[in-house]
Coordinates of C-alpha atoms and ligand atoms in Angstrom, one line a residue:
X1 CA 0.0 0.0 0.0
X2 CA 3.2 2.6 0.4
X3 CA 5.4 4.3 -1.0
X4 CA 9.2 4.5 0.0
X5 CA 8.0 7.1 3.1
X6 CA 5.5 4.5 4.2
X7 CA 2.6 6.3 2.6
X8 CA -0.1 4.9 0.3
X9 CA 1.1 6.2 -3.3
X10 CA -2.2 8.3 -4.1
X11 CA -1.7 10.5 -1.4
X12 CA 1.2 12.4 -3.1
X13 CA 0.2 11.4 -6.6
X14 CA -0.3 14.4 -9.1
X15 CA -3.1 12.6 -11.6
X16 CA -4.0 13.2 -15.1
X17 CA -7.0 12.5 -16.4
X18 CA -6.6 11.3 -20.4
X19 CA -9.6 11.7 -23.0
X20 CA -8.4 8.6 -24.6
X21 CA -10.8 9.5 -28.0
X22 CA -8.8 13.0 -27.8
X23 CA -4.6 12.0 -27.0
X24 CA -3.2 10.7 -29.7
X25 CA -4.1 8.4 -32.6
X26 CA -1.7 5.9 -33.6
X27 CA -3.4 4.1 -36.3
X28 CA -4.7 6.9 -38.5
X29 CA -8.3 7.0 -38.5
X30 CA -9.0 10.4 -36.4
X31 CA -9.6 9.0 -33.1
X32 CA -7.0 8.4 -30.5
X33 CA -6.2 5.5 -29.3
X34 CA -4.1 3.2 -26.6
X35 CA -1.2 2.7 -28.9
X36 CA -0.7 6.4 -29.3
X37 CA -1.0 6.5 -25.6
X38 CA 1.9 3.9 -25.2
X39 CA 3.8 6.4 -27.7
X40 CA 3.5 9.8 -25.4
X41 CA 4.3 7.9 -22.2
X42 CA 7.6 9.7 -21.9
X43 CA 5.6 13.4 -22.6
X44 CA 4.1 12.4 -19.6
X45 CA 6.9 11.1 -17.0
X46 CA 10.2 10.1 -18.6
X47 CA 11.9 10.1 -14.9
X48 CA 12.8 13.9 -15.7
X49 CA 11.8 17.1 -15.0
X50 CA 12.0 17.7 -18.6
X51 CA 8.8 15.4 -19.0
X52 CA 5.1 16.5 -16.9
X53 CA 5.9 14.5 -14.2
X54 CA 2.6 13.1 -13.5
X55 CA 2.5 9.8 -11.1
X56 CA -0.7 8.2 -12.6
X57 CA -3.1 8.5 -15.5
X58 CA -7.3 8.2 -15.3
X59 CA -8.4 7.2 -18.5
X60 CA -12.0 7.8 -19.6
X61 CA -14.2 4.4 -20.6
X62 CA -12.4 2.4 -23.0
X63 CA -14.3 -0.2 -23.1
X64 CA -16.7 -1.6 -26.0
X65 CA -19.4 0.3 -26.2
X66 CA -21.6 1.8 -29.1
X67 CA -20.6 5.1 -28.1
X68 CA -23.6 6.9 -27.7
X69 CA -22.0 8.6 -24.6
X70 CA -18.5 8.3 -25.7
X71 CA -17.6 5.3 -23.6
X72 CA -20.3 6.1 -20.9
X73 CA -22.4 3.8 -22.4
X74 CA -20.9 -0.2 -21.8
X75 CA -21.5 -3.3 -24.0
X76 CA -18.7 -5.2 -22.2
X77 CA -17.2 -4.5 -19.0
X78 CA -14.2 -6.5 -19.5
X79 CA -12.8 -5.5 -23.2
X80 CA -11.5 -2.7 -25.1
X81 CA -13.4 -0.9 -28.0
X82 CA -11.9 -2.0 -31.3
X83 CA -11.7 2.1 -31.6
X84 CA -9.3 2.0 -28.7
X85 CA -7.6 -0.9 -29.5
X86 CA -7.8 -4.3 -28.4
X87 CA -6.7 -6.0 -24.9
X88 CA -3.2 -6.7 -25.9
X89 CA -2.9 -3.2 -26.6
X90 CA -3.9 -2.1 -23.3
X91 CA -1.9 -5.1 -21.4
X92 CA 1.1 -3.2 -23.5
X93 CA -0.3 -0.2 -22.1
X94 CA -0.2 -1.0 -18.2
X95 CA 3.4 -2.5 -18.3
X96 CA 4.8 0.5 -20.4
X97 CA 3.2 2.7 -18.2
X98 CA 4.4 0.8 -14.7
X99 CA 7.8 0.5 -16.4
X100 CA 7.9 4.5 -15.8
X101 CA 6.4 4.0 -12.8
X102 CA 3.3 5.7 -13.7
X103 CA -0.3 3.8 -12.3
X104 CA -3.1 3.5 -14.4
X105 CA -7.1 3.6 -13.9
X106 CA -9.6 2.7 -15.5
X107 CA -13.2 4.5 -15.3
X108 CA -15.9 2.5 -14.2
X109 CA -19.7 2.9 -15.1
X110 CA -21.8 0.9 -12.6
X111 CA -24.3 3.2 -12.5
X112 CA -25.3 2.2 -16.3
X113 CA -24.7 0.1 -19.0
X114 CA -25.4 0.3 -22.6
X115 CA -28.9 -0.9 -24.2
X116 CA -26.7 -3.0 -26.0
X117 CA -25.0 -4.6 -23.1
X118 CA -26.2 -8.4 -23.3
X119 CA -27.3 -7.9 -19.9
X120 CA -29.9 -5.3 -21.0
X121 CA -30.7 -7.3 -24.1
X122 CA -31.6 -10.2 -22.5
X123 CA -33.4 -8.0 -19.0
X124 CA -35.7 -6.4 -22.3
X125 CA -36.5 -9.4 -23.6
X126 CA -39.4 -10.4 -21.7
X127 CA -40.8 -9.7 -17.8
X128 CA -39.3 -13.4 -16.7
X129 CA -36.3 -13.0 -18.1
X130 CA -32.7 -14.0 -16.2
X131 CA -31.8 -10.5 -16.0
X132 CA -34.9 -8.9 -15.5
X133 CA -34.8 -7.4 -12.1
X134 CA -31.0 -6.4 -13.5
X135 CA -32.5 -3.4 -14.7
X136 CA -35.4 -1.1 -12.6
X137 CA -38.3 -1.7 -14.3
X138 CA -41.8 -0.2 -13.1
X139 CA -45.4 -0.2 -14.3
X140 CA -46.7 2.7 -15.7
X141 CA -49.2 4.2 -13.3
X142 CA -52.8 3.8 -13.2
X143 CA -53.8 7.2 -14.2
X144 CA -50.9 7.5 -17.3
X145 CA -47.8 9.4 -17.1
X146 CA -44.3 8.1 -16.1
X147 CA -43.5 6.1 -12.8
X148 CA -42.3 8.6 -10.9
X149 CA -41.1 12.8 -11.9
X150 CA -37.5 12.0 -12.3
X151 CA -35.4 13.6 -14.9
X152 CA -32.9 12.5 -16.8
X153 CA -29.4 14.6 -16.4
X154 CA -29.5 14.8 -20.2
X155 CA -32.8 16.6 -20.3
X156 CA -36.5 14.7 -20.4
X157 CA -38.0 11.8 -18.3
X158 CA -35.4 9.2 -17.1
X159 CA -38.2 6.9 -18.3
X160 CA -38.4 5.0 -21.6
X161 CA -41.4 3.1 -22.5
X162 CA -40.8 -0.9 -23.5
X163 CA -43.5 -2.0 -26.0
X164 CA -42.5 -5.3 -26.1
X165 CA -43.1 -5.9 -22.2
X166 CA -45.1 -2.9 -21.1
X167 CA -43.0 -1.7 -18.4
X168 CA -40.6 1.7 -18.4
X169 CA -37.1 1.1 -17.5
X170 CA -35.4 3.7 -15.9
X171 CA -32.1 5.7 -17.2
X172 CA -30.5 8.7 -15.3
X173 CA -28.7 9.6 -18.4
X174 CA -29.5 8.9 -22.0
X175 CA -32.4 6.1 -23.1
X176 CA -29.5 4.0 -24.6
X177 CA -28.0 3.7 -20.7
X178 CA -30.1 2.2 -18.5
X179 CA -29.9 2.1 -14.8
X180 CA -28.9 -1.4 -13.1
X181 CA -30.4 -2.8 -10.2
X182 CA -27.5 -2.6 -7.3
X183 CA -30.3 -3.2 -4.8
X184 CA -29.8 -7.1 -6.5
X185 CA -27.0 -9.1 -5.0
X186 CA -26.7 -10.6 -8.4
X187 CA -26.1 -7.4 -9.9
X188 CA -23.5 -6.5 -7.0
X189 CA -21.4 -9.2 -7.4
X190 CA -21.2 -9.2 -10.9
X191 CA -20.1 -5.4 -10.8
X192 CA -17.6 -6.6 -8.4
X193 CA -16.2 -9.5 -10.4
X194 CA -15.6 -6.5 -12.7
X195 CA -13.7 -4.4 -11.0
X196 CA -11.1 -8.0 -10.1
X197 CA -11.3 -8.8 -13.7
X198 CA -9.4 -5.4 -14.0
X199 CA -7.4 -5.7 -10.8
X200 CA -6.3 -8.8 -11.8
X201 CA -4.7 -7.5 -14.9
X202 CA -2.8 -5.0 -12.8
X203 CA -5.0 -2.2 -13.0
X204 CA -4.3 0.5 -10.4
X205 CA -7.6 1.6 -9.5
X206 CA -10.5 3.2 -10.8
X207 CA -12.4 6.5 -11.4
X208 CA -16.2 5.6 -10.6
X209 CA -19.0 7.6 -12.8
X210 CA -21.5 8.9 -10.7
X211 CA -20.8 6.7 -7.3
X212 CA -23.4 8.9 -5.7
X213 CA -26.4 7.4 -8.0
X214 CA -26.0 3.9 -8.1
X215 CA -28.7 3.4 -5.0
X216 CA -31.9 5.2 -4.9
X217 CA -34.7 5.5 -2.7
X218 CA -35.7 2.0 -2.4
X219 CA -39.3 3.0 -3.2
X220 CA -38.2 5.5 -6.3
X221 CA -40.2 8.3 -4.7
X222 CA -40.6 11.4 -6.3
X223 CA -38.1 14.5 -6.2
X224 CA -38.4 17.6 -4.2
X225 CA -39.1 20.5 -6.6
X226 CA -35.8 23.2 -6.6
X227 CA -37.9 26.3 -5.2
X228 CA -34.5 27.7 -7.2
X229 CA -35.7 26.7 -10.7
X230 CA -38.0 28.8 -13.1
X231 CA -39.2 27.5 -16.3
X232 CA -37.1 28.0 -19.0
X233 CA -34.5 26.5 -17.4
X234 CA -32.8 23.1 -17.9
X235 CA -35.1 20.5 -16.6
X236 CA -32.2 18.8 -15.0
X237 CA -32.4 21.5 -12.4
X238 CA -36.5 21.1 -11.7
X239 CA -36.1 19.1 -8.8
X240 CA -33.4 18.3 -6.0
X241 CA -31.9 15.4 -6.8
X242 CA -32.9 14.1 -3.1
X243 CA -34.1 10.9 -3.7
X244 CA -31.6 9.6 -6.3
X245 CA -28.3 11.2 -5.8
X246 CA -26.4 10.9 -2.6
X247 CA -29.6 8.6 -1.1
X248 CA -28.1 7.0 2.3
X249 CA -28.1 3.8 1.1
X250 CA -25.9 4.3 -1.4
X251 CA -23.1 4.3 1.5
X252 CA -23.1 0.4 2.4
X253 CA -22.8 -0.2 -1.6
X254 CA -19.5 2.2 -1.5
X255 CA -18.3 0.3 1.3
X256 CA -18.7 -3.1 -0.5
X257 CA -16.6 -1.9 -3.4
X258 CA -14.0 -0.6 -1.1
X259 CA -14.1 -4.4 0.6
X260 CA -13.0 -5.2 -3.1
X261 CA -10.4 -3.8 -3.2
X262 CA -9.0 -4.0 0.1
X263 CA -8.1 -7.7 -1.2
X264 CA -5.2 -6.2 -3.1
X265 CA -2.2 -4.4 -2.7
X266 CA -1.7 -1.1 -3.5
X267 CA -4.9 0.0 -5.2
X268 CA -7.5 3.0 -4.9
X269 CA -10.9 4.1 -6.4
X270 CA -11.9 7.9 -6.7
X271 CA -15.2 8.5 -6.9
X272 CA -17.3 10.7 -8.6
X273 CA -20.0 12.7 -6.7
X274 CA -21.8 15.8 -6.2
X275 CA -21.9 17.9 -3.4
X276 CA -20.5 20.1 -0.7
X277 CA -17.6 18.8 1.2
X278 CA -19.6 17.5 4.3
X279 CA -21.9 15.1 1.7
X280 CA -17.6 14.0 -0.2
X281 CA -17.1 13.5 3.3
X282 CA -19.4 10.3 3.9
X283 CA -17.9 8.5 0.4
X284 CA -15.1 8.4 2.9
X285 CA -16.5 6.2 5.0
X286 CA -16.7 9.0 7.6
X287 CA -14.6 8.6 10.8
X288 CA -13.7 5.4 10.4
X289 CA -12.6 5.7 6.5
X290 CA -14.0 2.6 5.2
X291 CA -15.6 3.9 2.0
X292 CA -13.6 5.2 -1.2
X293 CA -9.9 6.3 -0.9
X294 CA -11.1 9.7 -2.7
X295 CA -14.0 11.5 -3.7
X296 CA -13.6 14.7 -5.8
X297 CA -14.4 17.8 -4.5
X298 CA -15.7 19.6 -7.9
X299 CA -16.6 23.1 -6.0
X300 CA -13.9 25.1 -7.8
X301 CA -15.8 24.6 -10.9
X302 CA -19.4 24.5 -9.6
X303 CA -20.3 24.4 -6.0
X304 CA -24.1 23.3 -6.9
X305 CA -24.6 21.9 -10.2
X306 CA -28.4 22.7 -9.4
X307 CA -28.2 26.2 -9.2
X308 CA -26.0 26.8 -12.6
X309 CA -23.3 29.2 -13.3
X310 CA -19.4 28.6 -12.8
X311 CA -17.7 29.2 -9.4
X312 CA -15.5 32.5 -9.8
X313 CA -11.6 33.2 -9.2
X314 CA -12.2 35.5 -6.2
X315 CA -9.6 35.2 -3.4
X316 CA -13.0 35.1 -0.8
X317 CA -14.5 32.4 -3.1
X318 CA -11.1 30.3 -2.4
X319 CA -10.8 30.9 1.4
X320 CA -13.8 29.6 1.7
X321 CA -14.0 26.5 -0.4
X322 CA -10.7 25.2 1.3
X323 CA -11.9 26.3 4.8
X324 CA -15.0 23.9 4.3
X325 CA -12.7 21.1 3.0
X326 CA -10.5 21.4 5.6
X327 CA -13.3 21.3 8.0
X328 CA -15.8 19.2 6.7
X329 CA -13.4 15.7 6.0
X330 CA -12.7 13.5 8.7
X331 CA -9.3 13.3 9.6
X332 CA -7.8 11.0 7.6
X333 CA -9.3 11.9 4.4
X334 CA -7.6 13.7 2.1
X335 CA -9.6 15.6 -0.7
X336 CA -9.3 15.2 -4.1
X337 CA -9.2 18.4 -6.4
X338 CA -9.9 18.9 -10.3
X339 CA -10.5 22.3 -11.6
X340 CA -11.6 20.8 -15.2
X341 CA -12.7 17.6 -16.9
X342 CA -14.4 16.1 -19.7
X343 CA -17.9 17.7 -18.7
X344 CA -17.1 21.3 -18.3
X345 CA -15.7 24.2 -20.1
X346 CA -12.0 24.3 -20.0
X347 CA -10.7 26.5 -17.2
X348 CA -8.9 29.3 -18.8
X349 CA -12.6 29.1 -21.3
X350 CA -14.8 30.0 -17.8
X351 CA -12.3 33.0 -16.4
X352 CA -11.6 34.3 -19.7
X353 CA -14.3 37.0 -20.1
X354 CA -12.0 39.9 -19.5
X355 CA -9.3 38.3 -21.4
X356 CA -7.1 37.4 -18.7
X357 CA -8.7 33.6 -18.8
X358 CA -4.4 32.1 -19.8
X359 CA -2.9 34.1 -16.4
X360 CA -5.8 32.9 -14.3
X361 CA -4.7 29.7 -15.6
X362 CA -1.5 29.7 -14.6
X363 CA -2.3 31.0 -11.0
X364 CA -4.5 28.1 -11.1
X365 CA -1.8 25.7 -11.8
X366 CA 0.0 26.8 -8.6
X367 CA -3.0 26.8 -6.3
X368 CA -3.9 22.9 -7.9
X369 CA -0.4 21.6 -7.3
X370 CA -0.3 23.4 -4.2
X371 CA -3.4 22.3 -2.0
X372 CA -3.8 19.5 0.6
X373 CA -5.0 17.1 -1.6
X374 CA -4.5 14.7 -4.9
X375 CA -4.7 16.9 -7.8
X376 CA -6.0 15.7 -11.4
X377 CA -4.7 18.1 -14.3
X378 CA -7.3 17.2 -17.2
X379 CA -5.3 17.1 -20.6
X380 CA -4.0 20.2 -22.2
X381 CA -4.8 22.6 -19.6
X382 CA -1.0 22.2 -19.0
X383 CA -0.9 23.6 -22.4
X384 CA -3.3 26.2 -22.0
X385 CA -5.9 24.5 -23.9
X386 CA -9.4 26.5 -24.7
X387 CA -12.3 25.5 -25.3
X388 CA -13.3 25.0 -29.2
X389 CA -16.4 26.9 -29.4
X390 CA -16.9 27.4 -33.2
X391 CA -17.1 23.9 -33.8
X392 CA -19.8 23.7 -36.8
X393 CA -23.1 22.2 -36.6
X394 CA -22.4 19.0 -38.6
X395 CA -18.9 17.9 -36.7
X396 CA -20.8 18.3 -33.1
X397 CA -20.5 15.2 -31.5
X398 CA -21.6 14.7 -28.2
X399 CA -25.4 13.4 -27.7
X400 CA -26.2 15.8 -24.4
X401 CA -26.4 18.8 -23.4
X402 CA -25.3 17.6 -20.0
X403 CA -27.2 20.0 -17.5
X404 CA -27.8 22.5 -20.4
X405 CA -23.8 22.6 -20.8
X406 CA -22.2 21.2 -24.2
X407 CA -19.4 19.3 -24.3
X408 CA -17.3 18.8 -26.9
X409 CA -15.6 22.3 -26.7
X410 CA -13.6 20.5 -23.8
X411 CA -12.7 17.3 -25.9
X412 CA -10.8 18.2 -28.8
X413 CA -7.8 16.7 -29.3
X414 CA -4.6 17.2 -27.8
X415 CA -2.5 19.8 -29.5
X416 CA 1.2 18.6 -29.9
X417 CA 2.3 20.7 -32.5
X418 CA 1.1 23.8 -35.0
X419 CA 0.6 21.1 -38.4
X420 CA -2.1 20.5 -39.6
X421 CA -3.2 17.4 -37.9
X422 CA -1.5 18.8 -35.0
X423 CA 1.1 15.8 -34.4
X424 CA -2.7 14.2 -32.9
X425 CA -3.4 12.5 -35.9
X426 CA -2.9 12.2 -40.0
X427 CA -6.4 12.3 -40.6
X428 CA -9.2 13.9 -40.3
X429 CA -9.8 14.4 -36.2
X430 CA -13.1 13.6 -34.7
X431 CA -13.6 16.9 -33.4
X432 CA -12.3 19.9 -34.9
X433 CA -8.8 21.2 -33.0
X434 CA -8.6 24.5 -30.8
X435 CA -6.1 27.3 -32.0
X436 CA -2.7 26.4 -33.3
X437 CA -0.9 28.5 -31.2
X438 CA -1.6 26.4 -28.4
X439 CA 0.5 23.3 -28.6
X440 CA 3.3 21.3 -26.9
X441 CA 6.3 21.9 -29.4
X442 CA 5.2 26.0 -29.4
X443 CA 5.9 25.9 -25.5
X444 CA 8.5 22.8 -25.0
X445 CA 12.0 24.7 -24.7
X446 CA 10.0 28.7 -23.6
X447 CA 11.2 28.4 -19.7
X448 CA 8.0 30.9 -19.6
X449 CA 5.3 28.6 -21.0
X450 CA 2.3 27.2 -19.2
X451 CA 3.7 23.9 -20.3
X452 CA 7.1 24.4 -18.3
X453 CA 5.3 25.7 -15.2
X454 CA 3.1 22.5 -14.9
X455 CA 6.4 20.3 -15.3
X456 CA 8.5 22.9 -12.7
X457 CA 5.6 22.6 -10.5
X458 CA 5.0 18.7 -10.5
X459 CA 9.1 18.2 -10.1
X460 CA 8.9 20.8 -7.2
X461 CA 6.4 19.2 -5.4
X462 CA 7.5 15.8 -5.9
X463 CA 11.0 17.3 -4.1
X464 CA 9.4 19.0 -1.7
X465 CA 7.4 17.0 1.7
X466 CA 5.4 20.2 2.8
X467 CA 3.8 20.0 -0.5
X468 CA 3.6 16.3 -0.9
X469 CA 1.9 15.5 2.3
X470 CA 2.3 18.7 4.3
X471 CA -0.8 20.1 7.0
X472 CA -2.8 22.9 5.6
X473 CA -3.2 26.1 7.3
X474 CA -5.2 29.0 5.9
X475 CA -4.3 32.8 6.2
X476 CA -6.6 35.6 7.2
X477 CA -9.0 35.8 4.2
X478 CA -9.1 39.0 2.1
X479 CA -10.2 40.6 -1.2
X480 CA -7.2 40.4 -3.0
X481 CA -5.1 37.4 -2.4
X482 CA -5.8 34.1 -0.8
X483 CA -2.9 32.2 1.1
X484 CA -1.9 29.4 3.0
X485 CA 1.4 27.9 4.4
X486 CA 1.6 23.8 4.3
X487 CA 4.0 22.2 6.3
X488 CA 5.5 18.8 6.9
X489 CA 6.5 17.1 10.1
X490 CA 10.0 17.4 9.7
X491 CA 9.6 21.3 9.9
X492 CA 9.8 21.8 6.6
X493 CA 6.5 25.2 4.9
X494 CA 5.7 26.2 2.3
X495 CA 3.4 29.4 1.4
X496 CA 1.0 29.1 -1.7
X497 CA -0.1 32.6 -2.8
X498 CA -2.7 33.8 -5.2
X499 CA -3.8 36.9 -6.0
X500 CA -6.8 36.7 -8.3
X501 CA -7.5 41.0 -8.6
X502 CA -6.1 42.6 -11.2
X503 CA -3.9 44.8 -9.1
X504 CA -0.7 44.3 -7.7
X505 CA -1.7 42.9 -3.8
X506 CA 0.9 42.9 -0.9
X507 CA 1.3 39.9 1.2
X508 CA 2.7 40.2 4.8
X509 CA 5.1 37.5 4.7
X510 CA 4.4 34.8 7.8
X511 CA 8.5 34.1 8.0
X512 CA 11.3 35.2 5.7
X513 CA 11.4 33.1 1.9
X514 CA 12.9 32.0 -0.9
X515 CA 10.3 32.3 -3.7
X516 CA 10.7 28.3 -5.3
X517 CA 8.1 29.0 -8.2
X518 CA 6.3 31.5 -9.6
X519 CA 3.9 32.4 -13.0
X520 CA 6.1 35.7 -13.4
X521 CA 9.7 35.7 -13.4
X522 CA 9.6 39.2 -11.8
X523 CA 8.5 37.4 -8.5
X524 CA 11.6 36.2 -7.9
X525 CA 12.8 40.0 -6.9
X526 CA 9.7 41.1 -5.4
X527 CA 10.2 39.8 -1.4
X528 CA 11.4 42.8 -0.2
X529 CA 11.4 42.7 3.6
X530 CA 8.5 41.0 5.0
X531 CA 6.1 41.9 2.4
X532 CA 5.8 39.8 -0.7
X533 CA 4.5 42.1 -4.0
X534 CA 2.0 39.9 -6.1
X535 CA 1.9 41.1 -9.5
X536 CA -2.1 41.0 -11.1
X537 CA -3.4 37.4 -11.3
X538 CA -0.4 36.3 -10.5
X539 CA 0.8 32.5 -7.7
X540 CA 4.0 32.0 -6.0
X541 CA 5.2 28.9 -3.9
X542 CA 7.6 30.3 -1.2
X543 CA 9.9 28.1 1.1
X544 CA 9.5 29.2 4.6
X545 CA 12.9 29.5 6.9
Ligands
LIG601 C1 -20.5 11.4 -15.7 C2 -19.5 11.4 -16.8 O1 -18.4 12.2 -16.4 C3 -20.2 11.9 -18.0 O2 -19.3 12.1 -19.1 C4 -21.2 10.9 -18.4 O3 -22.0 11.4 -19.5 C5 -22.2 10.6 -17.2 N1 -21.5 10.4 -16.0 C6 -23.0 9.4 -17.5 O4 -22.1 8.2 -17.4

């Protein structure tokens, strides 16, 4: 379970989280794939500081699936989509990967399969069917209308009608994913022989899709209304998602899949889930820690998905979203931080209204790598990626509007290089690419480049304990700047400043420093006595005497 220091390896892990469809392709046909993976293993940790220096990879759903949801949607928990590759591929994969020491894992969907999954095929195919009761099926009521007034997260009822048996089946998402049954053993077990299957094949760990749906209220009673929501408004926000999301019984279930993987060495699961840090808290386990190693804490990019909008860079904003972390976990737990995925605009895309969306970014970078916490860095942000807004009409891919918010401006492929098919691929890509200003050869040898902070960043922290694994202690909160000093046993601190205004903000400096990294040069020269000068948008780490 430890590293060298006796801790368990995810605790000082920096993660990135690959789009696999968007990294590279390998075999020419637009989309990327494991192989091209295998081939930009040493971009991402050759052993160097001249590589990003990431300790372990999440890769979005590569299994079979008919893609509906890009990968979300399962027809075979224990392959690899011919798209992808096949299982050789990805066994050539893990070892390549643990031969630079870097951990893989793998994301896993149990809150849905595919319609095509032959679970599903065979649960449709008639009310006595084996795998009937896999699936939640209901009657519809007496007096018409659907089963119950839950919504799917992609818009419209989360109920399809079946013809051929006369029941709806439920789906949180998209009619092509329907909802299993974890309140059947049979279902449980066969989830869990899943996730062995993997571990078996030396699979790190896994990234679970929505952990906090896969129980419901075991009577599927109806949803609260969201006194927040006025018509016009995505339905997805209607109702409070009280009865279906973070239900209490969904806490035993965690706690079985954490039994699963307590039989092996070495291995963690980070879960997906929804809500303020004292509902992360009890995917913990709670006190006694007997739930999921991690649970993300998405409040830097939303902190309610029900009430819309994106969660500002405002020095208060920050305080306050670390102070509830901090408070909120049981001791123990560690949070789990991501300022960006595969679901949401880019970052630099939601602070860029003024303009000023790239040095945001690389603020961001600092604060990321600098919290209490396992950070995952989502593809190209440590490039400076942007959302791809313009893409036309006919290349739009993705099948949602997940809660009213469209995706695909976040997926487009990685951009290595200014060429055409931007050293991605030699064909046509499956989403158009971003700007070509924006890739890894433009920013490889500039010392000044977003893509050179990230990698001074990860190397720093991996050198230095009070980042690693260090205690978290806030500064006073104020209007400019927000601050804290983390420090490890062996006396070692570190202070991680922000200023987010777009003035220049003087910090009082807790204890004399030595600035380590900064996103301006000029920093280096700006403690001057016990004040440290924080140029507009600007981070600094700064080692403590
Ligand atoms: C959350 C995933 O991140 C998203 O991409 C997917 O569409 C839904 N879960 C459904 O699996």
């Amino acid at each position: 379970m430890h590293d060298q220091a006796g801790h368990e390896w995810w605790r000082s892990a920096v993660f990135y989280q690959l789009y696999p469809r968007s990294f590279q392709d390998a075999n020419g046909d637009g989309i990327g794939d494991l192989e091209g993976i295998i081939r930009r293993l040493d971009y991402l940790n050759d052993g160097t500081p001249r590589s990003l220096g990431i300790d372990a990879i999440w890769l979005s759903p590569t299994f079979p699936s008919p893609m509906k949801d890009f990968g979300y949607d399962v027809s075979d928990y224990r392959g690899v989509d011919p798209a992808f590759g096949d299982m050789a591929a990805m066994e050539r994969l893990i070892a390549e990967a643990h031969r630079r020491g870097i951990r893989i894992l793998l994301d896993y969907v149990p809150n849905h399969t595919s319609d095509q999954h032959p679970w599903f095929i065979d649960s449709r195919s008639s009310r006595d069917a084996a795998h009937r009761d896999w699936y939640v099926w209901r009657d519809p009521p007496p007096g018409g209308g659907f089963p119950n007034n839950w919504v799917s997260a992609f818009g419209g009822p989360a109920w399809t009608f079946d013809e051929h048996t006369g029941q709806y089946y439920l789906h949180s998402f998209l009619r092509e994913q329907p909802d299993l049954n974890w309140r059947n053993p049979e279902v449980e077990s066969a989830m869990h022989d899943v996730l062995r299957f993997w571990l078996d094949r030396g699979i790190d760990g896994f990234r679970i899709d929505v952990m906090g749906m896969v129980v419901k209220h075991p009577d599927l009673a109806d949803n609260p209304p969201n006194p927040e929501w006025t018509p016009g408004h995505s339905t997805y926000r209607q109702f409070l998602w009280t009865n279906n999301r973070n239900y209490p019984d969904v806490f035993e279930t965690v706690r079985g899949i954490r039994r699963v993987f307590d039989a092996y060495d070495e291995r963690m699961a980070v879960a997906e889930v929804f809500g303020t840090p004292a509902e992360i808290a009890n995917y913990y386990g709670g006190e006694k820690l007997d739930g999921l190693h991690l649970a993300f804490n998405f409040q830097f990019i939303h902190e309610s998905d029900l009430r819309g909008g994106f969660t500002p860079w405002d020095a208060r904003t920050i305080h306050r979203l670390i102070e509830s972390s901090e408070r909120d976990l049981p001791p123990g737990a560690q949070p789990c931080w991501a300022f960006g995925n595969h679901d949401r605009p880019r970052f630099i895309s939601r602070h860029n209204s003024d303009g000023r969306g790239d040095e945001r970014g690389r603020a961001a970078a600092l604060l990321l790598l600098g919290l209490r916490g396992t950070p995952f860095v989502y593809y190209g942000d440590e490039i400076g990626m942007v959302d791809n807004t313009a893409i036309p009409e006919e290349r739009r891919q993705d099948p949602a509007r997940y809660h009213s918010i469209w995706r695909d401006p976040a997926r487009t492929p990685m951009q290595w290089d200014a060429s055409p098919g931007r050293g991605f691929s030699r064909a046509e890509p499956w989403l158009p690419f971003g700007p070509a200003d924006i890739s890894v050869a433009a920013q490889d040898h500039d010392p000044d480049s977003m893509l050179s902070l990230y990698r001074d960043a990860t190397w720093a922290r991996r050198n230095e304990p009070a980042l690693r694994e260090g205690t978290l202690e806030l500064l006073a909160a104020n209007d400019l700047t927000v601050a804290f000093i983390r420090r490890a046993a062996e006396g070692r601190a570190v202070l991680v400043a922000v200023n987010t205004s777009a003035g220049v903000a003087s910090l009082p400096m807790p204890a004399p420093g030595r600035v380590i990294i900064a996103t301006e040069r000029t920093l280096d020269r700006s403690l001057a006595g016990s004040l440290l000068r924080l140029p507009p948008f600007s981070a600094a780490w700064v080692a403590l005497e």
